[in-house]
Amino acid sequence: VGISSTLQEFSHKQKATHNLEEKKAVAKAAYDLISDGESVFMDSGTTTLELAKLIVSGNKRNILVATNALNIAMLFKDCEDIQVIVIGGEFRPHILCTTGFIATDTVKSLFFDKSFVTGNHFSLEFGFSTPVAPEAKFKSLLLSVAKESFFLLDFSKFGTNSLYQIAPLGDATATITDWHAPQKIENEFSKIGAKLIVAMPVSPEKIYSD
């Protein structure tokens, strides 16, 4: 999926199968960071959806999941040992999530062990960005309401910008990407001491292991 301008936003349906192997690898690396009994926030996105699938089918339990993505919340409907908080707000059917002041006000009253945040794009100069102002505000907030925060970005998100900055490089605890990430990106992260986790391809039989 390419991008034609800083305003372009693709729907969940358009992104669902794009770079799926890479997204699954990023999700597995994120899943490895979660422990039994933790509270985690996952915002809307196709990579966080893959992370949610791992939590549903994996061995880690007694986890509290909070999300503003309705499709992610529905994955847990049969999981008796996973508590779910669905964040309300203005529904955006384009990407299956809620946003706006109701969502931000709710999240401000909560605090999590880990937050997993997606972004539309990333550049070294502008940082993490998204084309919709309320989304940028909400995602930025997620970095401050958790002990540890992680950006989940497959390689296609690097090198260009959306209109609104979420956060500059280094604001999150770490960024998780895949093995196609440009070497320049890895070098720049290392130069300023920002943590970059590079996920490698995952074979199906290993996806759900701890």
PDB file of N, CA and C in Angstrom, residues 45-104:
ATOM      1  N   GLY A  45      -5.203  -1.109  14.665  1.00  0.00           N
ATOM      2  CA  GLY A  45      -4.194  -1.338  13.638  1.00  0.00           C
ATOM      3  C   GLY A  45      -4.134  -2.803  13.264  1.00  0.00           C
ATOM      4  N   THR A  46      -3.645  -3.088  12.093  1.00  0.00           N
ATOM      5  CA  THR A  46      -3.560  -4.474  11.652  1.00  0.00           C
ATOM      6  C   THR A  46      -2.440  -5.228  12.374  1.00  0.00           C
ATOM      7  N   THR A  47      -1.403  -4.536  12.817  1.00  0.00           N
ATOM      8  CA  THR A  47      -0.336  -5.211  13.566  1.00  0.00           C
ATOM      9  C   THR A  47      -0.781  -5.498  14.994  1.00  0.00           C
ATOM     10  N   THR A  48      -1.474  -4.557  15.630  1.00  0.00           N
ATOM     11  CA  THR A  48      -2.001  -4.829  16.972  1.00  0.00           C
ATOM     12  C   THR A  48      -3.082  -5.907  16.926  1.00  0.00           C
ATOM     13  N   LEU A  49      -3.791  -6.006  15.809  1.00  0.00           N
ATOM     14  CA  LEU A  49      -4.760  -7.100  15.650  1.00  0.00           C
ATOM     15  C   LEU A  49      -4.049  -8.445  15.685  1.00  0.00           C
ATOM     16  N   GLU A  50      -2.890  -8.536  15.037  1.00  0.00           N
ATOM     17  CA  GLU A  50      -2.110  -9.775  15.075  1.00  0.00           C
ATOM     18  C   GLU A  50      -1.608 -10.062  16.483  1.00  0.00           C
ATOM     19  N   LEU A  51      -1.244  -9.020  17.224  1.00  0.00           N
ATOM     20  CA  LEU A  51      -0.826  -9.194  18.612  1.00  0.00           C
ATOM     21  C   LEU A  51      -1.985  -9.720  19.454  1.00  0.00           C
ATOM     22  N   ALA A  52      -3.168  -9.192  19.243  1.00  0.00           N
ATOM     23  CA  ALA A  52      -4.342  -9.656  19.978  1.00  0.00           C
ATOM     24  C   ALA A  52      -4.616 -11.133  19.708  1.00  0.00           C
ATOM     25  N   LYS A  53      -4.444 -11.570  18.477  1.00  0.00           N
ATOM     26  CA  LYS A  53      -4.637 -12.980  18.131  1.00  0.00           C
ATOM     27  C   LYS A  53      -3.663 -13.862  18.906  1.00  0.00           C
ATOM     28  N   LEU A  54      -2.437 -13.381  19.088  1.00  0.00           N
ATOM     29  CA  LEU A  54      -1.447 -14.155  19.844  1.00  0.00           C
ATOM     30  C   LEU A  54      -1.842 -14.263  21.314  1.00  0.00           C
ATOM     31  N   ILE A  55      -2.384 -13.179  21.871  1.00  0.00           N
ATOM     32  CA  ILE A  55      -2.814 -13.225  23.263  1.00  0.00           C
ATOM     33  C   ILE A  55      -3.971 -14.206  23.435  1.00  0.00           C
ATOM     34  N   VAL A  56      -4.900 -14.202  22.483  1.00  0.00           N
ATOM     35  CA  VAL A  56      -6.037 -15.128  22.544  1.00  0.00           C
ATOM     36  C   VAL A  56      -5.564 -16.571  22.536  1.00  0.00           C
ATOM     37  N   SER A  57      -4.638 -16.905  21.658  1.00  0.00           N
ATOM     38  CA  SER A  57      -4.235 -18.298  21.451  1.00  0.00           C
ATOM     39  C   SER A  57      -2.989 -18.708  22.226  1.00  0.00           C
ATOM     40  N   GLY A  58      -2.305 -17.752  22.844  1.00  0.00           N
ATOM     41  CA  GLY A  58      -1.052 -18.049  23.521  1.00  0.00           C
ATOM     42  C   GLY A  58      -1.225 -18.607  24.918  1.00  0.00           C
ATOM     43  N   ASN A  59      -0.094 -18.811  25.591  1.00  0.00           N
ATOM     44  CA  ASN A  59      -0.079 -19.435  26.915  1.00  0.00           C
ATOM     45  C   ASN A  59      -0.161 -18.426  28.061  1.00  0.00           C
ATOM     46  N   LYS A  60       0.027 -17.156  27.791  1.00  0.00           N
ATOM     47  CA  LYS A  60       0.028 -16.146  28.846  1.00  0.00           C
ATOM     48  C   LYS A  60      -1.406 -15.786  29.204  1.00  0.00           C
ATOM     49  N   ARG A  61      -1.686 -15.739  30.486  1.00  0.00           N
ATOM     50  CA  ARG A  61      -3.061 -15.564  30.919  1.00  0.00           C
ATOM     51  C   ARG A  61      -3.185 -14.548  32.065  1.00  0.00           C
ATOM     52  N   ASN A  62      -4.447 -14.332  32.485  1.00  0.00           N
ATOM     53  CA  ASN A  62      -4.794 -13.341  33.497  1.00  0.00           C
ATOM     54  C   ASN A  62      -4.302 -11.951  33.097  1.00  0.00           C
ATOM     55  N   ILE A  63      -4.418 -11.671  31.813  1.00  0.00           N
ATOM     56  CA  ILE A  63      -4.029 -10.379  31.254  1.00  0.00           C
ATOM     57  C   ILE A  63      -5.267  -9.494  31.142  1.00  0.00           C
ATOM     58  N   LEU A  64      -5.090  -8.211  31.423  1.00  0.00           N
ATOM     59  CA  LEU A  64      -6.138  -7.233  31.151  1.00  0.00           C
ATOM     60  C   LEU A  64      -5.779  -6.510  29.865  1.00  0.00           C
ATOM     61  N   VAL A  65      -6.682  -6.528  28.911  1.00  0.00           N
ATOM     62  CA  VAL A  65      -6.478  -5.865  27.629  1.00  0.00           C
ATOM     63  C   VAL A  65      -7.435  -4.684  27.538  1.00  0.00           C
ATOM     64  N   ALA A  66      -6.894  -3.510  27.270  1.00  0.00           N
ATOM     65  CA  ALA A  66      -7.723  -2.344  26.970  1.00  0.00           C
ATOM     66  C   ALA A  66      -7.472  -1.952  25.523  1.00  0.00           C
ATOM     67  N   THR A  67      -8.525  -1.523  24.848  1.00  0.00           N
ATOM     68  CA  THR A  67      -8.381  -1.161  23.442  1.00  0.00           C
ATOM     69  C   THR A  67      -9.494  -0.224  23.018  1.00  0.00           C
ATOM     70  N   ASN A  68      -9.212   0.582  22.029  1.00  0.00           N
ATOM     71  CA  ASN A  68     -10.243   1.406  21.393  1.00  0.00           C
ATOM     72  C   ASN A  68     -10.631   0.822  20.043  1.00  0.00           C
ATOM     73  N   ALA A  69     -10.158  -0.384  19.745  1.00  0.00           N
ATOM     74  CA  ALA A  69     -10.457  -1.058  18.476  1.00  0.00           C
ATOM     75  C   ALA A  69     -11.518  -2.122  18.711  1.00  0.00           C
ATOM     76  N   LEU A  70     -12.661  -1.968  18.083  1.00  0.00           N
ATOM     77  CA  LEU A  70     -13.761  -2.904  18.322  1.00  0.00           C
ATOM     78  C   LEU A  70     -13.459  -4.295  17.790  1.00  0.00           C
ATOM     79  N   ASN A  71     -12.748  -4.398  16.673  1.00  0.00           N
ATOM     80  CA  ASN A  71     -12.420  -5.721  16.137  1.00  0.00           C
ATOM     81  C   ASN A  71     -11.443  -6.453  17.044  1.00  0.00           C
ATOM     82  N   ILE A  72     -10.568  -5.733  17.704  1.00  0.00           N
ATOM     83  CA  ILE A  72      -9.654  -6.357  18.663  1.00  0.00           C
ATOM     84  C   ILE A  72     -10.431  -6.829  19.897  1.00  0.00           C
ATOM     85  N   ALA A  73     -11.299  -6.002  20.413  1.00  0.00           N
ATOM     86  CA  ALA A  73     -12.080  -6.381  21.592  1.00  0.00           C
ATOM     87  C   ALA A  73     -12.887  -7.652  21.348  1.00  0.00           C
ATOM     88  N   MET A  74     -13.464  -7.784  20.168  1.00  0.00           N
ATOM     89  CA  MET A  74     -14.316  -8.928  19.864  1.00  0.00           C
ATOM     90  C   MET A  74     -13.538 -10.245  19.808  1.00  0.00           C
ATOM     91  N   LEU A  75     -12.239 -10.175  19.581  1.00  0.00           N
ATOM     92  CA  LEU A  75     -11.440 -11.403  19.552  1.00  0.00           C
ATOM     93  C   LEU A  75     -11.456 -12.123  20.894  1.00  0.00           C
ATOM     94  N   PHE A  76     -11.698 -11.379  21.975  1.00  0.00           N
ATOM     95  CA  PHE A  76     -11.601 -11.943  23.315  1.00  0.00           C
ATOM     96  C   PHE A  76     -12.946 -12.395  23.882  1.00  0.00           C
ATOM     97  N   LYS A  77     -13.964 -12.489  23.044  1.00  0.00           N
ATOM     98  CA  LYS A  77     -15.315 -12.779  23.538  1.00  0.00           C
ATOM     99  C   LYS A  77     -15.422 -14.137  24.227  1.00  0.00           C
ATOM    100  N   ASP A  78     -14.550 -15.081  23.897  1.00  0.00           N
ATOM    101  CA  ASP A  78     -14.610 -16.408  24.513  1.00  0.00           C
ATOM    102  C   ASP A  78     -13.460 -16.661  25.487  1.00  0.00           C
ATOM    103  N   CYS A  79     -12.713 -15.620  25.841  1.00  0.00           N
ATOM    104  CA  CYS A  79     -11.547 -15.780  26.724  1.00  0.00           C
ATOM    105  C   CYS A  79     -11.931 -15.403  28.155  1.00  0.00           C
ATOM    106  N   GLU A  80     -12.232 -16.392  28.966  1.00  0.00           N
ATOM    107  CA  GLU A  80     -12.695 -16.128  30.321  1.00  0.00           C
ATOM    108  C   GLU A  80     -11.593 -15.602  31.231  1.00  0.00           C
ATOM    109  N   ASP A  81     -10.335 -15.874  30.888  1.00  0.00           N
ATOM    110  CA  ASP A  81      -9.238 -15.431  31.749  1.00  0.00           C
ATOM    111  C   ASP A  81      -8.514 -14.208  31.188  1.00  0.00           C
ATOM    112  N   ILE A  82      -9.132 -13.511  30.247  1.00  0.00           N
ATOM    113  CA  ILE A  82      -8.627 -12.240  29.745  1.00  0.00           C
ATOM    114  C   ILE A  82      -9.697 -11.180  29.987  1.00  0.00           C
ATOM    115  N   GLN A  83      -9.384 -10.214  30.832  1.00  0.00           N
ATOM    116  CA  GLN A  83     -10.325  -9.122  31.091  1.00  0.00           C
ATOM    117  C   GLN A  83     -10.159  -8.053  30.022  1.00  0.00           C
ATOM    118  N   VAL A  84     -11.252  -7.490  29.547  1.00  0.00           N
ATOM    119  CA  VAL A  84     -11.190  -6.524  28.449  1.00  0.00           C
ATOM    120  C   VAL A  84     -11.893  -5.230  28.841  1.00  0.00           C
ATOM    121  N   ILE A  85     -11.219  -4.119  28.591  1.00  0.00           N
ATOM    122  CA  ILE A  85     -11.812  -2.797  28.718  1.00  0.00           C
ATOM    123  C   ILE A  85     -11.904  -2.203  27.322  1.00  0.00           C
ATOM    124  N   VAL A  86     -13.115  -1.865  26.902  1.00  0.00           N
ATOM    125  CA  VAL A  86     -13.315  -1.240  25.593  1.00  0.00           C
ATOM    126  C   VAL A  86     -13.474   0.259  25.802  1.00  0.00           C
ATOM    127  N   ILE A  87     -12.616   1.026  25.161  1.00  0.00           N
ATOM    128  CA  ILE A  87     -12.641   2.476  25.297  1.00  0.00           C
ATOM    129  C   ILE A  87     -13.682   3.059  24.339  1.00  0.00           C
ATOM    130  N   GLY A  88     -14.614   3.812  24.891  1.00  0.00           N
ATOM    131  CA  GLY A  88     -15.659   4.408  24.070  1.00  0.00           C
ATOM    132  C   GLY A  88     -15.220   5.703  23.411  1.00  0.00           C
ATOM    133  N   GLY A  89     -16.087   6.259  22.601  1.00  0.00           N
ATOM    134  CA  GLY A  89     -15.778   7.505  21.922  1.00  0.00           C
ATOM    135  C   GLY A  89     -16.473   7.590  20.588  1.00  0.00           C
ATOM    136  N   GLU A  90     -16.029   8.494  19.748  1.00  0.00           N
ATOM    137  CA  GLU A  90     -16.578   8.647  18.404  1.00  0.00           C
ATOM    138  C   GLU A  90     -16.106   7.493  17.530  1.00  0.00           C
ATOM    139  N   PHE A  91     -17.030   6.732  16.974  1.00  0.00           N
ATOM    140  CA  PHE A  91     -16.678   5.555  16.182  1.00  0.00           C
ATOM    141  C   PHE A  91     -16.191   5.952  14.795  1.00  0.00           C
ATOM    142  N   ARG A  92     -15.053   5.391  14.408  1.00  0.00           N
ATOM    143  CA  ARG A  92     -14.500   5.605  13.067  1.00  0.00           C
ATOM    144  C   ARG A  92     -14.580   4.277  12.304  1.00  0.00           C
ATOM    145  N   PRO A  93     -15.645   4.035  11.573  1.00  0.00           N
ATOM    146  CA  PRO A  93     -15.827   2.745  10.890  1.00  0.00           C
ATOM    147  C   PRO A  93     -14.749   2.445   9.867  1.00  0.00           C
ATOM    148  N   HIS A  94     -14.120   3.471   9.344  1.00  0.00           N
ATOM    149  CA  HIS A  94     -13.044   3.317   8.357  1.00  0.00           C
ATOM    150  C   HIS A  94     -11.924   2.428   8.888  1.00  0.00           C
ATOM    151  N   ILE A  95     -11.613   2.606  10.199  1.00  0.00           N
ATOM    152  CA  ILE A  95     -10.528   1.824  10.797  1.00  0.00           C
ATOM    153  C   ILE A  95     -10.976   1.074  12.051  1.00  0.00           C
ATOM    154  N   LEU A  96     -12.292   0.998  12.273  1.00  0.00           N
ATOM    155  CA  LEU A  96     -12.882   0.151  13.311  1.00  0.00           C
ATOM    156  C   LEU A  96     -12.473   0.530  14.729  1.00  0.00           C
ATOM    157  N   CYS A  97     -12.369   1.833  14.993  1.00  0.00           N
ATOM    158  CA  CYS A  97     -11.943   2.236  16.328  1.00  0.00           C
ATOM    159  C   CYS A  97     -12.734   3.449  16.804  1.00  0.00           C
ATOM    160  N   THR A  98     -12.548   3.780  18.080  1.00  0.00           N
ATOM    161  CA  THR A  98     -13.122   4.991  18.647  1.00  0.00           C
ATOM    162  C   THR A  98     -12.023   6.015  18.876  1.00  0.00           C
ATOM    163  N   THR A  99     -12.412   7.285  18.897  1.00  0.00           N
ATOM    164  CA  THR A  99     -11.438   8.346  19.120  1.00  0.00           C
ATOM    165  C   THR A  99     -12.156   9.552  19.704  1.00  0.00           C
ATOM    166  N   GLY A 100     -11.485  10.682  19.789  1.00  0.00           N
ATOM    167  CA  GLY A 100     -12.104  11.902  20.289  1.00  0.00           C
ATOM    168  C   GLY A 100     -11.940  12.093  21.787  1.00  0.00           C
ATOM    169  N   PHE A 101     -12.593  13.143  22.320  1.00  0.00           N
ATOM    170  CA  PHE A 101     -12.358  13.523  23.715  1.00  0.00           C
ATOM    171  C   PHE A 101     -12.873  12.488  24.702  1.00  0.00           C
ATOM    172  N   ILE A 102     -13.915  11.742  24.360  1.00  0.00           N
ATOM    173  CA  ILE A 102     -14.400  10.695  25.276  1.00  0.00           C
ATOM    174  C   ILE A 102     -13.325   9.626  25.450  1.00  0.00           C
ATOM    175  N   ALA A 103     -12.718   9.222  24.351  1.00  0.00           N
ATOM    176  CA  ALA A 103     -11.651   8.211  24.407  1.00  0.00           C
ATOM    177  C   ALA A 103     -10.452   8.724  25.193  1.00  0.00           C
ATOM    178  N   THR A 104     -10.020   9.949  24.907  1.00  0.00           N
ATOM    179  CA  THR A 104      -8.836  10.469  25.595  1.00  0.00           C
ATOM    180  C   THR A 104      -9.112  10.688  27.082  1.00  0.00           C
TER     181      THR A 104
END
